[in-house]
Tab-separated table of C-alpha atoms and ligand atoms in Angstrom:
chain	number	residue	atom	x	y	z
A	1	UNK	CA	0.000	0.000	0.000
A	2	UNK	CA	1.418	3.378	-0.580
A	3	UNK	CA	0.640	5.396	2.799
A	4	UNK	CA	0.969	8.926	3.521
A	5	UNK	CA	1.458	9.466	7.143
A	6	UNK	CA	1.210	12.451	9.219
A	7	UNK	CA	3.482	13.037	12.794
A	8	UNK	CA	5.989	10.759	13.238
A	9	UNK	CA	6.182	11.919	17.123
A	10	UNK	CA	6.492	9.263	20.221
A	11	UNK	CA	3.842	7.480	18.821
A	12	UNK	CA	3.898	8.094	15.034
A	13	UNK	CA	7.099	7.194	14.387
A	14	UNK	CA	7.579	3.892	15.507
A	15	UNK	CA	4.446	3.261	13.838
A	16	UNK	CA	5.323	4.404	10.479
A	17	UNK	CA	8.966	2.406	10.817
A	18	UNK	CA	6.350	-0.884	11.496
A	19	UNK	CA	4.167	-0.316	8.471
A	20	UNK	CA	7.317	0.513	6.527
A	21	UNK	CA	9.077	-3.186	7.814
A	22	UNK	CA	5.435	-4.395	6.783
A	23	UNK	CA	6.051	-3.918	3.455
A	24	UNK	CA	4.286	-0.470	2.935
A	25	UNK	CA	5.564	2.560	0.592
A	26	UNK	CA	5.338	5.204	3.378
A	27	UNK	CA	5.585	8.683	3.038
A	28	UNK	CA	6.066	11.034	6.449
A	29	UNK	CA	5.341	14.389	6.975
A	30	UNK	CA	5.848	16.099	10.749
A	31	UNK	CA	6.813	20.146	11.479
A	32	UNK	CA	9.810	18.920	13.174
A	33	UNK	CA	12.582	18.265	10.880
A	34	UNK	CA	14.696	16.062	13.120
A	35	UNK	CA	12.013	13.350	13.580
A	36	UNK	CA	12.145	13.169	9.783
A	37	UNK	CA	15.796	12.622	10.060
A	38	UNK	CA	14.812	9.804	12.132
A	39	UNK	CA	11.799	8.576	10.298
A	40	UNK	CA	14.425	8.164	6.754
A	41	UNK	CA	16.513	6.266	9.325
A	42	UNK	CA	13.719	3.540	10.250
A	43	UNK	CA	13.038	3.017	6.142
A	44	UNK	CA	10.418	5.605	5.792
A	45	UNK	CA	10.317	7.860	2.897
A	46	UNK	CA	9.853	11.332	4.326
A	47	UNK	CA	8.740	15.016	2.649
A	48	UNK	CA	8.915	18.578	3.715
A	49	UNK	CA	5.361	18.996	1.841
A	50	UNK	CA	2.078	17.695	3.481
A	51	UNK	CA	0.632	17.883	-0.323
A	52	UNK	CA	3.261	15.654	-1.425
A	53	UNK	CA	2.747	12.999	1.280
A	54	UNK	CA	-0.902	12.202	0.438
A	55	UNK	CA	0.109	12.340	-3.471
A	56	UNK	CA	-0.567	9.299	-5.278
A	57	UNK	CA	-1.531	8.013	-1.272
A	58	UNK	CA	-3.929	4.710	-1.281
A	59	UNK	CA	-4.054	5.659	2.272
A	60	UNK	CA	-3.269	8.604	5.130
A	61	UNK	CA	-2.722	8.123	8.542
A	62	UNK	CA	-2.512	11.450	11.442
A	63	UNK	CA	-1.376	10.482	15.003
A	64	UNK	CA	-0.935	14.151	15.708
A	65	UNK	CA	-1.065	16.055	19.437
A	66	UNK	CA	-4.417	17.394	19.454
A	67	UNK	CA	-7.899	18.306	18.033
A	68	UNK	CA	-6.533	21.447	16.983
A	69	UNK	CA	-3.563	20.084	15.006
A	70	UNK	CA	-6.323	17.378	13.216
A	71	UNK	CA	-8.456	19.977	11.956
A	72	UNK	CA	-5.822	22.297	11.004
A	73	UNK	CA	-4.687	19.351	8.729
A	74	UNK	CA	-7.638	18.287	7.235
A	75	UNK	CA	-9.701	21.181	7.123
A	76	UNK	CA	-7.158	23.665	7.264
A	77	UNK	CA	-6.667	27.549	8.246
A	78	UNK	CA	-5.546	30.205	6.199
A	79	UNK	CA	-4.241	27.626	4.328
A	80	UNK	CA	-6.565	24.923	2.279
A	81	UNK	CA	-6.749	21.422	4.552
A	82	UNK	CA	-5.439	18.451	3.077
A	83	UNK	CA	-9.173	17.182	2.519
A	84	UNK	CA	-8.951	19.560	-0.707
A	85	UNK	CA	-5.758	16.954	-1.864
A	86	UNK	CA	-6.375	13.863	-0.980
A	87	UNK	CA	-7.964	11.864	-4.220
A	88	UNK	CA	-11.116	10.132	-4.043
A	89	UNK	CA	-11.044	6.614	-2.901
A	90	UNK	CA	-8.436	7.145	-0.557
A	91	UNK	CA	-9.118	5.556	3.060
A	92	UNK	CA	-8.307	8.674	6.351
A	93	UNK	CA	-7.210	6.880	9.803
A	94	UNK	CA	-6.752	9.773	12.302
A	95	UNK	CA	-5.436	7.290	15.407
A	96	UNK	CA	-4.747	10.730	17.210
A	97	UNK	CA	-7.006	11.023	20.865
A	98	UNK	CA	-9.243	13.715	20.780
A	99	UNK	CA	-12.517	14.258	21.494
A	100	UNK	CA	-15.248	12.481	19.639
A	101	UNK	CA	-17.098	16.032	17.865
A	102	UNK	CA	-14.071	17.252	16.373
A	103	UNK	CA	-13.249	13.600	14.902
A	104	UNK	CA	-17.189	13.512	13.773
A	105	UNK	CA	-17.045	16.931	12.123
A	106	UNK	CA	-13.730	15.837	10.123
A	107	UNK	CA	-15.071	12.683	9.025
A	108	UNK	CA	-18.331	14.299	7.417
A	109	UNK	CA	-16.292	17.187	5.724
A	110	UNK	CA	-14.332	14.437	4.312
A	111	UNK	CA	-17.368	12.035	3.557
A	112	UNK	CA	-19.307	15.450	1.835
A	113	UNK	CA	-16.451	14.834	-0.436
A	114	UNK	CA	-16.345	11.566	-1.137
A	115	UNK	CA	-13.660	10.570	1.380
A	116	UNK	CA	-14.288	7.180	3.633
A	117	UNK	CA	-12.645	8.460	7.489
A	118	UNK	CA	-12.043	6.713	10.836
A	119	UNK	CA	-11.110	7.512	14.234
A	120	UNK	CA	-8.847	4.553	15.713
A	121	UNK	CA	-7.276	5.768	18.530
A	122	UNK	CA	-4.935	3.330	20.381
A	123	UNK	CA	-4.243	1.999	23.511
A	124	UNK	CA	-0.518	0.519	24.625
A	125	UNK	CA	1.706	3.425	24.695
A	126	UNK	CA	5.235	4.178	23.038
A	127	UNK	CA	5.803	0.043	24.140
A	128	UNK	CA	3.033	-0.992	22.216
A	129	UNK	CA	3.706	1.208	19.124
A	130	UNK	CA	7.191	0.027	18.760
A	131	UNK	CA	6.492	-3.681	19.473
A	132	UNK	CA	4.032	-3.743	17.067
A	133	UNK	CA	1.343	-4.269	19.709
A	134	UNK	CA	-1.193	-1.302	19.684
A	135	UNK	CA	-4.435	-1.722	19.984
A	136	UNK	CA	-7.242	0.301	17.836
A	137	UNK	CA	-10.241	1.607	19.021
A	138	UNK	CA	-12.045	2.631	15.625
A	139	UNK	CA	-15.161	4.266	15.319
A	140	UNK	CA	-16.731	4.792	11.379
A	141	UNK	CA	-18.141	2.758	8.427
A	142	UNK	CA	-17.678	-0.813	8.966
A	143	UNK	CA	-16.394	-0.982	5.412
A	144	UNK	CA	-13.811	1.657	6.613
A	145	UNK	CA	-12.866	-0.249	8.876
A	146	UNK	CA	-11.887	-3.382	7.471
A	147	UNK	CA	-10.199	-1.778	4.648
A	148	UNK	CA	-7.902	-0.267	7.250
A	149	UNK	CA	-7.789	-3.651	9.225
A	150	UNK	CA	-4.833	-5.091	6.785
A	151	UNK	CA	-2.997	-1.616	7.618
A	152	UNK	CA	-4.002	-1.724	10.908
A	153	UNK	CA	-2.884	-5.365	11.720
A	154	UNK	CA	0.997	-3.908	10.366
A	155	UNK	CA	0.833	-1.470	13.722
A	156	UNK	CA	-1.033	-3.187	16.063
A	157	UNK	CA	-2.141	-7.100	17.333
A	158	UNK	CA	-6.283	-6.242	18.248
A	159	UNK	CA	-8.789	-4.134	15.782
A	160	UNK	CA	-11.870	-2.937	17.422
A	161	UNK	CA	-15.088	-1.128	16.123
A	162	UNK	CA	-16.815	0.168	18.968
A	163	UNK	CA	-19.706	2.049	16.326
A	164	UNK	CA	-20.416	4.706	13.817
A	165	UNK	CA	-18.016	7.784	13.900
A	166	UNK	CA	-16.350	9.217	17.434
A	167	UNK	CA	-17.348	6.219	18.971
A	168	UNK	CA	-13.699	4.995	18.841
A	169	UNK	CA	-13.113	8.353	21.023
A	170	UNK	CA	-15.525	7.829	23.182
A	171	UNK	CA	-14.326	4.177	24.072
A	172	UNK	CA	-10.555	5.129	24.213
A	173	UNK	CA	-11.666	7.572	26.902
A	174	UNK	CA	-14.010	5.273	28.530
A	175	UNK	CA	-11.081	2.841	28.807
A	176	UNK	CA	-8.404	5.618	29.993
A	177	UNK	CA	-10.608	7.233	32.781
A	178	UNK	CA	-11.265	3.789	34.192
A	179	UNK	CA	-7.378	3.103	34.019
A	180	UNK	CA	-7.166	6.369	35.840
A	181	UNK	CA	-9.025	4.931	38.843
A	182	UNK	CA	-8.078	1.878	39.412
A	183	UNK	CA	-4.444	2.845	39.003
A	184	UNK	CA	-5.129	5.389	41.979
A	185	UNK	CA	-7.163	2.889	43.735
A	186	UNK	CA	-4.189	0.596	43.520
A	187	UNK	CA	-1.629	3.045	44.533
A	188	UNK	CA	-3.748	3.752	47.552
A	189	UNK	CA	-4.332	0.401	48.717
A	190	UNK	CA	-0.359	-0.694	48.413
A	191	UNK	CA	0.234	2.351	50.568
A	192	UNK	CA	-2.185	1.627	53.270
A	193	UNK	CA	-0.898	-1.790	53.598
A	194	UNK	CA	2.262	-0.905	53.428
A	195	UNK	CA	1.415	1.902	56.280
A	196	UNK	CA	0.496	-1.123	58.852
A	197	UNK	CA	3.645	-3.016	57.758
A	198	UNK	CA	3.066	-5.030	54.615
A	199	UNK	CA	5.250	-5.730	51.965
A	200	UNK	CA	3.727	-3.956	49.309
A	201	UNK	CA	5.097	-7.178	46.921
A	202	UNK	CA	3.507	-9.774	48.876
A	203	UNK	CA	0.504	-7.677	49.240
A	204	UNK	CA	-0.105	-7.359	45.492
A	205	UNK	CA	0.436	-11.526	44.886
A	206	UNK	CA	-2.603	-11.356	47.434
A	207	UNK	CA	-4.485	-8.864	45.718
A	208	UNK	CA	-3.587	-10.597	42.429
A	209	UNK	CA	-5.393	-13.230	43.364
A	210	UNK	CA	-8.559	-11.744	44.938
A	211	UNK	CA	-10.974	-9.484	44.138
A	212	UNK	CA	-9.113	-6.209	43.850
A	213	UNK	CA	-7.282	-7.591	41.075
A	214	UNK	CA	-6.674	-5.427	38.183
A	215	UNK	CA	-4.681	-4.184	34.998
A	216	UNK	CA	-2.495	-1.937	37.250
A	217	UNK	CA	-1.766	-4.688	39.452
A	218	UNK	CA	-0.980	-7.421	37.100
A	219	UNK	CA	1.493	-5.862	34.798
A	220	UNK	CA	2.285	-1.990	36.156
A	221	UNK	CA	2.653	-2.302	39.719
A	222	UNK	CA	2.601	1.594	40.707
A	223	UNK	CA	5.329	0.349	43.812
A	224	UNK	CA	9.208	1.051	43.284
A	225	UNK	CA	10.850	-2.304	43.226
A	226	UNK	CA	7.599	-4.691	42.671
A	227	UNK	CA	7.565	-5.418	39.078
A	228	UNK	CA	11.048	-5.410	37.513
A	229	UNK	CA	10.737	-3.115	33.923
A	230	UNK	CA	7.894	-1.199	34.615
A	231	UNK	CA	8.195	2.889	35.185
A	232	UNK	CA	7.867	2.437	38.605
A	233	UNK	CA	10.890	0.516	39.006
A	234	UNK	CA	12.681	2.981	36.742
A	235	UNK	CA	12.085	6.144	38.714
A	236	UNK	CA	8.939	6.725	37.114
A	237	UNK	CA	10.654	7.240	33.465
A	238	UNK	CA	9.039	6.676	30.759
A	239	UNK	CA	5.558	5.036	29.934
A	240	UNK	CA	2.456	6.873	29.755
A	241	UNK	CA	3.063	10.375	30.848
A	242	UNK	CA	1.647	12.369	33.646
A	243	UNK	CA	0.385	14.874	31.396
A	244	UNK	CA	-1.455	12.719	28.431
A	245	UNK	CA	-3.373	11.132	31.523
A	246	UNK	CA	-4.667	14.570	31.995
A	247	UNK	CA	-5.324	15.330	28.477
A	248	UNK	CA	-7.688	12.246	27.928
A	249	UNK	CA	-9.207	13.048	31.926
A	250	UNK	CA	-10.369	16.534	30.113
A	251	UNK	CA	-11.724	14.427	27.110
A	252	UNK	CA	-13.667	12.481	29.970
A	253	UNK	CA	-14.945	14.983	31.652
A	254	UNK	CA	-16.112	17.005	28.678
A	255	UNK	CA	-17.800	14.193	27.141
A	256	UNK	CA	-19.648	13.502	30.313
A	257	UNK	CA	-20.614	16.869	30.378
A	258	UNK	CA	-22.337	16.637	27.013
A	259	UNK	CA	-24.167	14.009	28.350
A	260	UNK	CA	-24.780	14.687	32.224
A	261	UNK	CA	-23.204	11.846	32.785
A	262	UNK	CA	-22.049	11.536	36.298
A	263	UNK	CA	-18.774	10.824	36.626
A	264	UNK	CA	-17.590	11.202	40.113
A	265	UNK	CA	-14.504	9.002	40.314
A	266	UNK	CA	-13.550	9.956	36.862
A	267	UNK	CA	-13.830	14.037	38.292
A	268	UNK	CA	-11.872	12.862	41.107
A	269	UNK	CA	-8.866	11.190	39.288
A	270	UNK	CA	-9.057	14.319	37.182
A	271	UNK	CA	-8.055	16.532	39.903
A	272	UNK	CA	-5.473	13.842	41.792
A	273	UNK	CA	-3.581	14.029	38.260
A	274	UNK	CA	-3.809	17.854	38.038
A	275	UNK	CA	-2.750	18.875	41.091
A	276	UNK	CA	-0.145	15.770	40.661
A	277	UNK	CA	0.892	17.620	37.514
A	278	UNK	CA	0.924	20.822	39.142
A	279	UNK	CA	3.630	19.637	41.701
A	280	UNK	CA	6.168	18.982	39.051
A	281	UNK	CA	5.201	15.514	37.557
A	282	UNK	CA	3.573	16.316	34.591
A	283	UNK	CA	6.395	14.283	33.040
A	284	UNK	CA	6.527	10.873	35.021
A	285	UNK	CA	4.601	8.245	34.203
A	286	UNK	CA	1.014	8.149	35.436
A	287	UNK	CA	1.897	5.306	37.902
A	288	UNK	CA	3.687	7.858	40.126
A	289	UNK	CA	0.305	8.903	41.466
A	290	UNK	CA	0.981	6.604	44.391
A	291	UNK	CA	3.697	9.276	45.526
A	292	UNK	CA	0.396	11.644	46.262
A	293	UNK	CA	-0.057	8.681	49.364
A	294	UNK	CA	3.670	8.609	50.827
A	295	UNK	CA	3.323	10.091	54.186
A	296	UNK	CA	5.739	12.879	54.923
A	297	UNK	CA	7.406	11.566	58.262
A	298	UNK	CA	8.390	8.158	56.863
B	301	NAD	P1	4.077	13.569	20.065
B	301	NAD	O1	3.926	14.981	20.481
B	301	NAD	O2	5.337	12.824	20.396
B	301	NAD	O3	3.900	13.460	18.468
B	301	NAD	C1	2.978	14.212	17.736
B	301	NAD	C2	3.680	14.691	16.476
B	301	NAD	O4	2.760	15.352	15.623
B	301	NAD	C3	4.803	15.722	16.766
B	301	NAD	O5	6.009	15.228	16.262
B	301	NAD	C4	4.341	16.982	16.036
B	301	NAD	O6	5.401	17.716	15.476
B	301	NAD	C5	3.458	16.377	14.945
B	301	NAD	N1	2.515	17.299	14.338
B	301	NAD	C6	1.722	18.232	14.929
B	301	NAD	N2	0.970	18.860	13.991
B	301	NAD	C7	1.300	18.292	12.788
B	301	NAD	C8	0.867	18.509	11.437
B	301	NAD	N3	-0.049	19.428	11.131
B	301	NAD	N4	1.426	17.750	10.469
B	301	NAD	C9	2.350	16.812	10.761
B	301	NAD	N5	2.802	16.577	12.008
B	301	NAD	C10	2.277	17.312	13.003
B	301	NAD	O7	2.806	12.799	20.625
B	301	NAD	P2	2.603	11.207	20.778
B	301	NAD	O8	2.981	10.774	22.135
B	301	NAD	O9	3.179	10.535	19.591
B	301	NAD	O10	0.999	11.132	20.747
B	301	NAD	C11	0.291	11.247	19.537
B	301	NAD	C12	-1.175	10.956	19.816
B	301	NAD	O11	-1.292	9.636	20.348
B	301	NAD	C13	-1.810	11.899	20.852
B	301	NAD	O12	-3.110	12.209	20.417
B	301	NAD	C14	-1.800	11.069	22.139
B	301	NAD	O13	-2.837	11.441	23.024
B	301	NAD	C15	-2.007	9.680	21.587
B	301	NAD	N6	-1.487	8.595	22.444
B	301	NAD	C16	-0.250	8.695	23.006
B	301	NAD	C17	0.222	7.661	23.814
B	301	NAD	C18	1.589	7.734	24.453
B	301	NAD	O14	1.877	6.915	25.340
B	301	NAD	N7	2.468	8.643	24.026
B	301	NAD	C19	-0.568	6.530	24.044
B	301	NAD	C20	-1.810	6.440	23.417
B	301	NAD	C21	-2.261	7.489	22.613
């Protein structure tokens, strides 16, 4: 397939090396130069023209920062969006997280002109994306869909369509702000047991096996020293940062606002992140909330 692919960031640019091992004529474009560099490195093909990435492109993939930076591609500015460029026929696969309007409005500019478009966000982090991994949470035609599955199955090892257009937003939030929770949840509980005396390792083969058991428990113990190669062994380096938790708690939030949802642990882990943030940890991985629960006079 000849791909065009937009932001070859944390994300992006393993990504685009995978589809590129795959097999796949890939074209990059990104407004930062150096991560081109890199891209031509990992057997991409790169441009310094967005126009000239989707040329001649069966199919164009974004994994870009923000709502903003989506629109601004596709639908453009002062400038003409790329939706004016891309030819008919040609499948869109924005796998960047935002929230599930702006990734609706996008997909019917590009459907008024002919274009087929999906959301497939992903879960599994910069891990995921360079082991080949991810997994995608698509929302759009079914038809889309599986004509992006073959591309798709290059970058990732599990394909989802939650529904029609934004729903792969909505579930990629669903997922994170539960993720959110029990991760705090977690960190709590290891600290109060470890406050009467526990070892927090022995603790979590208990809670493993009980009813408490989760995600966060099984394979990203939050406790220094637990789980050998996770972020919290590794001074809270790495993983999936501080900040990005907080960007998809705002997408939480704001679609439960649209709906009156009520949300209250999701509202809560919201503002244990921000204020975590706000202390200086915006860049640790999210695991380091359980340093929100050491007491002061240990
Ligand atoms: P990043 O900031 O490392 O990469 C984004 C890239 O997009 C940057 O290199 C930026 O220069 C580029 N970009 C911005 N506007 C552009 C444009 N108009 N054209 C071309 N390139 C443009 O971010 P990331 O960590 O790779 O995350 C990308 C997306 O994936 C985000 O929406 C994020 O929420 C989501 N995500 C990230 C993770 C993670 O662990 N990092 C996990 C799951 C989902």
């Amino acid at each position: 397939m000849k791909i065009g692919f937009f932001g070859v960031g944390n994300m992006g640019g393993p990504m685009a090396a995978n589809l590129a091992a795959a097999g796949h004529d890939v074209t990059a474009f990104d407004l930062v130069p150096a991560l081109l560099v890199a891209a031509e490195e990992s057997g991409v093909h790169t441009t310094d023209s967005p126009a000239r990435a989707v040329d001649g492109a069966e199919v164009v993939i974004s994994m870009l920062p923000s709502a903003a930076a989506v629109t601004g591609l596709y639908l453009g500015g002062d400038e003409p969006g790329l939706l004016e460029r891309i030819a008919p026929d040609t499948l869109i696969i924005d796998c960047s997280t935002i929230d599930a309007d702006t990734s609706r409005r996008v997909a019917d500019a590009a459907a008024q002109r002919g274009l087929a478009m999906i959301d497939a966000p992903v879960s599994g982090g910069v891990g995921g994306a360079k082991a080949g991994t991810l997994t995608f949470i698509c929302g759009g035609p079914e038809a889309a869909v599986e004509q992006a599955r073959p591309v798709l199955d290059a970058m990732g090892k599990n394909v989802f369509r939650a529904g029609d257009s934004g729903a792969g937003q909505v579930a990629k939030i669903c997922n994170n702000m539960l993720l959110a929770v029990h991760m705090i949840g977690t960190a709590e509980a290891l600290q109060l047991g470890a406050d009467h005396g526990l070892d927090p390792a022995v603790l979590s083969e208990i809670m493993k096996a009980s009813s408490g058991s989760n995600w966060s428990l099984q394979v990203y113990n939050p406790w220094p020293g637990v789980m050998p190669n996770v972020p919290s062994s590794n001074n809270y380096e790495g993983g999936f940062g501080v900040n990005l938790m907080n960007k998809d708690l705002g997408l939480a939030l704001t679609a439960a606002l649209a709906t009156r949802s009520a949300t209250p642990m999701g509202a809560l882990a919201r503002s244990l992140y921000a204020s975590h943030a706000n202390q200086g940890h915006g860049g640790k991985d999210f695991s380091s909330i359980l340093t929100q629960f050491k007491r002061q006079d240990d």
